[in-house]
């Protein structure tokens, strides 16, 4: 620990770390102030580079508190507005959620301090530790792959790295530039800028597109955005009206190839909804139109307490038949950890359809005739490797969501940005259908082809190309990046000469 670390008051360190973590949210959607993606990591590195393990854990936790507190503040909306909790309780639960997530940054800081104590290149060790924890968040405790640094670079020329190394390649670029900036400002050390500058410059030399349009295989797709109020959606007496609204909207466009309804657009098991749906589905079948919709699927399971298990599913009806069950569930939204202890305490732990279960085995792509569709229900689109695995053999990606849970917060904008990154990584069109926005057609380069307004009933239509070929990210996955990071780690770990 150097003299500068000794002189800096602990409270000032915490405030600086908190502000640094909060600043990253401003680099992401909907603010898109992408240069701020450099500020937060640079500030954290300068705070931690001479700290011992306990100090780095403390500054890391403060940084995480700002990072998650600003970035996922929308959790409060779900707990307060739809979970029935009073503001003080919603605020307390949100803080506890954020504080728990911030422990990951505390662990990251402690690990960095221990690994970097005798390393020659501490800035490089910081980069590797940050990336390692971004990857950890993609699977640890089912994963929470949100707020990756790489998303900030989606609308910049540097995005060319995404089809090669996924969002993590852009996170690596961001961190290298950030470390170069930090050392330039603090130490007047110019060489640290070189690795990031090389990667940034190389982005202009990379191919613009890795996949190709499949000739004569496009789909005329219509998405229905019904704008069903969240509090009405699961009321039994509202079922007929909800279904009829979506049927009426769909009947105005019965010359399309595919009609898409959003996540759980059928807010009941199919047996309960069949009387209202069957005449409509028969009409679609006669006109050779497929309906793809989210709905809760129920199957018998004698081992479960009630003898059944529910899945959050996506089905093809009408001119086609197939089903996909969601493979990544949202804690407290779709299932309740420790439910025997938590059920009944407050309304938030008894939200409608919070008893979903995982499928007994992973489910595959949806088949629509000869076309393969990679499905991702809501939160699943945030998992880079899951979408790449499904998209490898698919020609288009379809994601359905219900972001009504989060009101007019920043969550829907972040969610759309994530979906755009998946399009870019996989070189595929992404069809994104939501209940109240942001419904959108996304081109393979991540740009928006069409988008519906928020909080309105809307019908969005576009011709979607089927794509063939694979991006390097799809073909090789995370392994080349992991190999590069391993070599960088060995180089960074060398003791000073």
C-alpha positions in Angstrom: 0.0 0.0 0.0 1.5 3.3 -1.0 1.4 6.7 0.8 -1.4 8.0 -1.5 -3.7 5.1 -0.4 -3.0 5.8 3.2 -3.8 9.5 2.9 -7.1 9.1 1.0 -10.0 8.9 3.5 -12.1 5.8 3.4 -15.3 7.7 2.9 -13.9 9.6 -0.1 -12.8 6.3 -1.7 -16.3 4.9 -1.3 -17.9 8.1 -2.8 -15.5 8.0 -5.8 -16.1 4.3 -6.3 -19.9 4.8 -6.0 -19.9 7.5 -8.7 -17.6 5.5 -10.9 -20.0 2.5 -10.8 -23.0 4.7 -11.4 -21.4 6.4 -14.5 -21.4 3.1 -16.5 -25.2 3.2 -16.7 -25.0 6.5 -18.6 -22.9 4.8 -21.3 -25.7 2.3 -22.0 -29.2 2.7 -23.4 -31.2 4.9 -23.3 -28.5 7.5 -22.6 -25.8 6.0 -24.9 -23.0 8.3 -23.6 -20.5 5.6 -24.7 -17.2 7.5 -23.6 -18.4 7.1 -20.0 -17.7 3.3 -20.4 -14.1 4.3 -20.1 -14.5 6.4 -16.9 -15.8 3.9 -14.4 -13.2 1.1 -14.9 -10.4 3.7 -15.0 -11.5 5.2 -11.8 -11.8 1.8 -10.0 -8.4 0.8 -11.2 -6.8 3.9 -9.9 -8.5 3.4 -6.6 -7.5 -0.2 -6.3 -4.1 -0.6 -7.8 -2.3 0.0 -4.6 -4.9 -1.3 -2.1 -4.6 -4.4 -0.1 -7.2 -7.1 -0.2 -9.6 -5.8 2.4 -9.5 -2.2 1.0 -10.1 -3.4 -2.5 -13.0 -5.5 -1.4 -14.5 -2.4 0.2 -14.0 -0.1 -2.8 -15.3 -2.9 -5.1 -18.5 -3.2 -3.1 -19.0 0.6 -3.2 -18.4 0.5 -6.9 -20.9 -2.4 -7.3 -23.5 -0.5 -5.2 -23.3 2.4 -7.7 -23.1 0.1 -10.8 -26.1 -2.0 -9.9 -28.0 0.7 -8.0 -28.1 2.9 -11.1 -28.2 0.1 -13.7 -31.0 -2.1 -12.3 -33.0 0.5 -10.4 -36.0 -0.7 -12.4 -36.4 -3.6 -10.0 -38.1 -1.2 -7.6 -40.9 -0.7 -10.1 -41.8 -4.4 -10.2 -41.8 -4.7 -6.4 -43.7 -1.5 -5.7 -46.2 -1.3 -8.5 -46.9 -5.0 -9.2 -45.6 -6.7 -6.1 -47.9 -4.9 -3.7 -45.1 -3.8 -1.4 -45.2 -0.3 0.3 -42.5 2.1 -0.9 -40.3 1.6 2.2 -40.3 -2.2 1.8 -39.8 -2.0 -2.0 -36.9 0.3 -1.4 -35.4 -2.0 1.2 -35.8 -5.1 -1.0 -34.3 -3.3 -3.9 -31.3 -2.1 -1.8 -30.7 -5.7 -0.5 -30.8 -7.0 -4.1 -28.3 -4.4 -5.2 -26.1 -4.9 -2.2 -26.0 -8.6 -2.8 -25.0 -8.2 -6.4 -22.4 -5.7 -5.4 -20.6 -8.5 -3.5 -19.4 -9.7 -6.9 -17.5 -6.5 -7.3 -16.1 -6.9 -3.8 -14.9 -10.3 -4.6 -13.5 -9.0 -7.9 -11.6 -6.3 -6.1 -10.2 -8.7 -3.5 -9.1 -11.1 -6.1 -7.4 -8.3 -8.2 -5.5 -7.0 -5.1 -4.2 -10.5 -4.3 -3.2 -11.4 -7.9 -1.7 -8.0 -8.7 0.3 -7.6 -5.5 3.5 -8.9 -7.2 2.5 -8.6 -10.9 4.4 -6.6 -13.4 1.4 -5.3 -15.3 -1.4 -4.5 -12.8 -3.6 -2.8 -15.3 -3.6 -5.9 -17.4 -4.5 -8.0 -14.4 -7.4 -5.6 -13.6 -8.6 -6.1 -17.2 -8.6 -9.9 -16.9 -10.3 -9.9 -13.5 -13.1 -7.6 -14.8 -13.7 -9.8 -17.8 -13.6 -12.9 -15.8 -16.4 -11.6 -13.6 -18.4 -10.5 -16.6 -18.2 -14.1 -17.8 -19.0 -15.4 -14.3 -22.2 -13.4 -14.3 -23.4 -15.2 -17.4 -23.9 -18.5 -15.4 -23.3 -18.1 -11.7 -26.5 -18.9 -9.7 -28.3 -19.1 -13.1 -26.7 -15.9 -14.3 -27.5 -12.2 -14.5 -25.8 -11.2 -17.7 -26.7 -7.5 -17.7 -24.8 -4.2 -18.0 -21.8 -5.6 -19.8 -19.3 -2.8 -20.9 -19.4 -4.0 -24.5 -23.0 -2.9 -25.0 -21.9 0.7 -24.9 -20.0 0.3 -28.2 -23.0 -1.1 -30.2 -23.4 2.1 -32.3 -19.7 2.8 -32.9 -17.3 1.5 -35.6 -15.8 -0.7 -33.0 -18.9 -3.0 -33.1 -17.1 -5.0 -35.8 -15.5 -7.1 -33.0 -18.9 -8.4 -31.8 -19.3 -11.1 -34.5 -15.8 -12.3 -33.7 -15.7 -12.4 -29.9 -19.2 -11.5 -28.9 -20.0 -8.7 -26.5 -17.0 -9.7 -24.4 -14.6 -8.7 -27.2 -16.0 -5.2 -27.0 -15.7 -5.3 -23.2 -12.1 -6.2 -23.7 -11.6 -3.3 -26.1 -13.3 -1.0 -23.7 -11.2 -2.1 -20.7 -7.9 -1.8 -22.7 -8.8 1.8 -23.7 -9.9 2.6 -20.2 -6.6 1.3 -18.7 -4.6 3.3 -21.2 -6.5 6.4 -20.3 -6.0 5.8 -16.6 -2.3 5.3 -16.9 -1.9 8.2 -19.2 -3.6 10.6 -16.8 -2.1 9.2 -13.6 1.4 8.2 -14.7 1.9 9.9 -18.1 2.5 6.4 -19.4 1.8 6.3 -23.1 2.6 2.7 -24.0 -0.4 1.4 -22.1 -2.6 3.0 -24.8 -1.1 0.8 -27.5 -3.1 -2.5 -27.1 -6.4 -0.7 -27.0 -5.5 1.5 -29.9 -4.5 -1.5 -32.0 -7.8 -3.3 -31.4 -9.7 -0.1 -32.1 -7.9 0.6 -35.3 -8.3 -3.1 -36.4 -12.1 -2.7 -36.2 -12.0 -0.8 -39.5 -10.3 -3.7 -41.3 -12.7 -6.4 -40.2 -15.4 -7.8 -42.6 -18.7 -5.9 -42.4 -20.8 -9.1 -42.6 -20.1 -12.7 -42.0 -23.4 -14.2 -43.0 -25.4 -14.2 -46.2 -29.1 -13.8 -47.2 -30.8 -17.0 -48.1 -32.4 -16.5 -51.6 -36.2 -16.7 -51.9 -36.6 -17.6 -48.2 -37.8 -14.4 -46.6 -40.8 -14.2 -44.2 -43.5 -11.6 -44.1 -43.8 -11.2 -40.4 -46.4 -9.2 -38.4 -45.9 -8.5 -34.7 -48.9 -7.7 -32.5 -48.2 -5.3 -29.5 -51.5 -5.5 -27.6 -50.5 -3.2 -24.6 -52.4 -5.3 -22.0 -52.2 -3.7 -18.6 -50.1 -5.8 -16.3 -52.5 -5.8 -13.4 -55.3 -7.1 -15.7 -53.3 -9.7 -17.5 -53.7 -12.6 -15.1 -57.3 -11.9 -14.0 -59.5 -14.8 -15.0 -62.4 -12.6 -15.9 -60.1 -10.7 -18.4 -59.0 -13.7 -20.4 -61.6 -13.5 -23.1 -61.2 -9.8 -23.7 -57.4 -10.1 -23.8 -57.5 -12.9 -26.4 -60.2 -11.1 -28.4 -58.1 -7.9 -28.6 -55.2 -9.8 -30.0 -57.3 -11.8 -32.4 -59.0 -8.7 -33.7 -55.6 -7.0 -34.3 -54.3 -10.1 -36.1 -57.4 -10.4 -38.3 -56.5 -7.1 -40.0 -53.3 -8.6 -41.5 -54.2 -12.1 -42.6 -52.1 -12.0 -45.7 -48.8 -12.4 -43.8 -46.6 -15.5 -43.4 -46.3 -15.3 -39.7 -48.1 -13.5 -36.9 -46.2 -13.1 -33.6 -47.7 -12.5 -30.2 -45.5 -11.6 -27.2 -44.5 -13.5 -24.1 -47.5 -15.2 -22.3 -49.8 -13.3 -24.7 -52.1 -16.3 -24.0 -52.3 -15.8 -20.2 -53.7 -19.2 -19.5 -53.1 -22.8 -20.3 -54.1 -23.7 -23.8 -57.0 -25.9 -22.6 -58.6 -22.9 -20.9 -58.0 -20.6 -23.8 -58.9 -23.1 -26.6 -62.6 -22.2 -26.9 -61.8 -18.6 -27.8 -58.7 -19.4 -29.8 -59.7 -22.5 -31.9 -61.9 -20.7 -34.5 -59.1 -18.1 -35.1 -56.4 -20.8 -35.4 -58.5 -22.8 -37.8 -58.8 -19.7 -40.0 -55.1 -19.2 -39.9 -54.5 -22.8 -40.9 -56.8 -22.4 -43.9 -54.9 -19.3 -45.0 -51.5 -21.0 -44.4 -50.5 -18.5 -41.7 -48.5 -19.4 -38.6 -49.1 -17.9 -35.2 -46.2 -17.9 -32.8 -47.2 -16.9 -29.2 -46.0 -17.2 -25.7 -48.2 -19.2 -23.2 -47.9 -21.2 -20.0 -47.5 -24.9 -20.8 -48.6 -27.5 -18.2 -47.5 -31.1 -18.1 -48.1 -33.9 -15.6 -45.3 -34.6 -13.1 -46.2 -36.9 -10.2 -43.0 -35.9 -8.4 -44.2 -32.2 -8.1 -46.4 -31.2 -5.1 -49.5 -30.5 -7.3 -48.7 -33.3 -9.7 -47.9 -30.9 -12.6 -45.2 -28.6 -13.7 -45.5 -25.3 -15.6 -43.2 -24.0 -18.3 -42.9 -20.5 -19.8 -43.2 -21.6 -23.4 -43.4 -20.4 -27.0 -45.6 -22.3 -29.4 -46.4 -22.4 -33.1 -50.0 -22.7 -34.0 -52.1 -22.5 -37.2 -50.0 -23.4 -40.2 -47.3 -25.2 -38.2 -46.8 -26.9 -34.8 -43.9 -26.8 -32.5 -43.0 -25.8 -28.9 -40.1 -24.3 -27.0 -39.7 -24.2 -23.2 -37.7 -21.4 -21.5 -34.3 -22.6 -20.3 -33.3 -19.6 -18.1 -35.8 -18.5 -15.5 -35.8 -15.2 -13.6 -35.5 -15.6 -9.8 -38.6 -14.2 -7.9 -40.3 -13.4 -11.3 -40.7 -16.9 -12.7 -39.7 -19.0 -9.7 -39.2 -18.2 -6.0 -36.1 -19.5 -4.3 -36.8 -20.9 -0.9 -40.5 -20.7 -1.8 -41.6 -22.7 1.3 -40.2 -19.9 3.5 -41.1 -16.9 1.3 -44.5 -17.7 -0.1 -47.2 -15.6 1.6 -44.9 -13.1 3.3 -45.7 -10.3 0.9 -47.6 -10.2 -2.4 -44.3 -9.9 -4.4 -43.5 -13.5 -3.5 -46.9 -14.6 -4.9 -46.8 -12.9 -8.3 -48.9 -14.7 -11.0 -47.1 -17.4 -12.8 -44.1 -17.4 -10.5 -44.1 -21.2 -10.3 -42.4 -22.0 -13.6 -39.9 -24.8 -13.8 -37.1 -25.7 -16.2 -37.6 -28.3 -18.9 -36.3 -31.7 -18.1 -33.9 -31.4 -21.0 -32.8 -28.5 -23.1 -35.2 -27.7 -25.9 -34.1 -26.9 -29.4 -35.0 -24.4 -32.2 -38.5 -24.0 -33.5 -39.3 -25.4 -36.9 -41.6 -23.6 -39.3 -41.7 -25.7 -42.4 -38.0 -25.9 -43.5 -37.0 -22.8 -41.6 -35.3 -22.9 -38.2 -36.0 -20.2 -35.7 -33.8 -19.6 -32.6 -36.2 -18.8 -29.7 -35.3 -16.7 -26.7 -38.0 -15.9 -24.2 -37.5 -12.5 -22.5 -34.5 -12.6 -20.2 -32.9 -15.4 -22.3 -31.8 -13.0 -25.0 -29.3 -11.6 -22.5 -27.2 -14.9 -22.5 -24.6 -14.6 -25.3 -23.6 -18.2 -25.4 -27.2 -19.6 -25.2 -28.3 -17.5 -28.1 -25.2 -18.4 -30.1 -25.8 -22.1 -29.5 -29.4 -21.9 -30.7 -28.6 -19.5 -33.5 -25.9 -21.6 -35.0 -28.3 -23.8 -36.9 -31.1 -21.2 -37.2 -31.8 -18.7 -39.9 -33.5 -16.1 -37.7 -33.8 -15.3 -34.0 -37.1 -14.6 -32.3 -37.4 -13.1 -28.9 -40.7 -12.4 -27.0 -40.9 -10.3 -23.9 -43.2 -8.6 -21.4 -41.3 -5.5 -20.1 -44.6 -4.0 -18.8 -43.2 -5.2 -15.4 -40.8 -2.3 -15.4 -43.0 0.6 -16.5 -41.3 3.6 -18.1 -37.9 2.8 -16.5 -34.7 2.2 -18.4 -35.1 -1.6 -18.4 -36.9 -1.9 -21.8 -34.2 0.3 -23.5 -31.5 -1.9 -22.0 -33.3 -5.0 -23.1 -33.6 -3.8 -26.7 -29.9 -2.9 -26.8 -29.1 -6.4 -25.6 -31.3 -7.9 -28.4 -29.5 -5.7 -30.9 -26.1 -7.1 -29.8 -27.4 -10.6 -30.3 -28.3 -9.8 -33.9 -24.8 -8.4 -34.5 -23.0 -11.3 -32.8 -24.9 -13.9 -34.8 -25.4 -12.2 -38.1 -29.2 -12.9 -38.0 -32.3 -10.8 -38.0 -33.9 -10.6 -34.6 -37.7 -10.4 -34.3 -38.6 -8.8 -31.0 -42.2 -8.9 -29.9 -43.3 -7.3 -26.6 -46.6 -6.5 -24.8 -46.1 -2.7 -24.7 -42.7 -1.9 -26.2 -40.1 -1.9 -27.4 -41.3 -4.1 -30.2 -38.8 -4.1 -33.1 -37.3 -5.7 -36.2 -33.5 -5.7 -35.9 -31.1 -6.2 -38.9 -28.1 -8.6 -38.7 -25.8 -5.6 -38.2 -27.7 -4.6 -35.0 -29.5 -1.6 -36.5 -33.2 -1.1 -36.2 -35.4 -1.8 -39.3 -38.7 -0.8 -37.6 -39.9 -0.1 -34.1 -43.3 0.3 -32.5 -44.2 3.2 -30.2 -44.2 2.5 -26.4 -47.4 2.0 -24.4 -49.7 1.8 -27.4 -51.5 -0.9 -29.3 -49.5 -1.4 -32.4 -49.1 -3.7 -35.4 -45.5 -3.9 -36.8 -44.8 -5.5 -40.2 -41.6 -6.2 -42.0 -40.1 -8.6 -44.5 -37.4 -10.6 -42.7 -34.5 -12.3 -44.6 -33.4 -15.8 -43.6 -29.7 -15.9 -43.1 -27.1 -18.6 -43.7 -23.5 -19.0 -42.7 -21.9 -18.5 -39.3 -20.0 -15.7 -37.6 -16.7 -16.6 -35.9 -18.5 -16.1 -32.5 -21.1 -18.7 -33.4 -18.6 -21.1 -34.7 -15.9 -20.9 -32.1 -17.7 -19.4 -29.1 -15.8 -18.0 -26.2 -12.7 -20.2 -26.6 -10.5 -18.0 -28.7 -11.1 -15.1 -26.3 -10.4 -17.4 -23.4 -7.1 -18.4 -24.9 -6.1 -14.8 -25.5 -7.0 -13.8 -22.0 -5.0 -16.8 -20.6 -1.9 -15.6 -22.5 -2.4 -12.1 -21.3 -2.8 -13.3 -17.8 0.5 -15.2 -17.9 2.2 -12.1 -19.3 0.6 -9.8 -16.7 1.5 -12.1 -13.8 5.3 -11.9 -14.4 7.0 -10.5 -11.3 8.8 -7.1 -11.7 12.4 -7.6 -12.9 
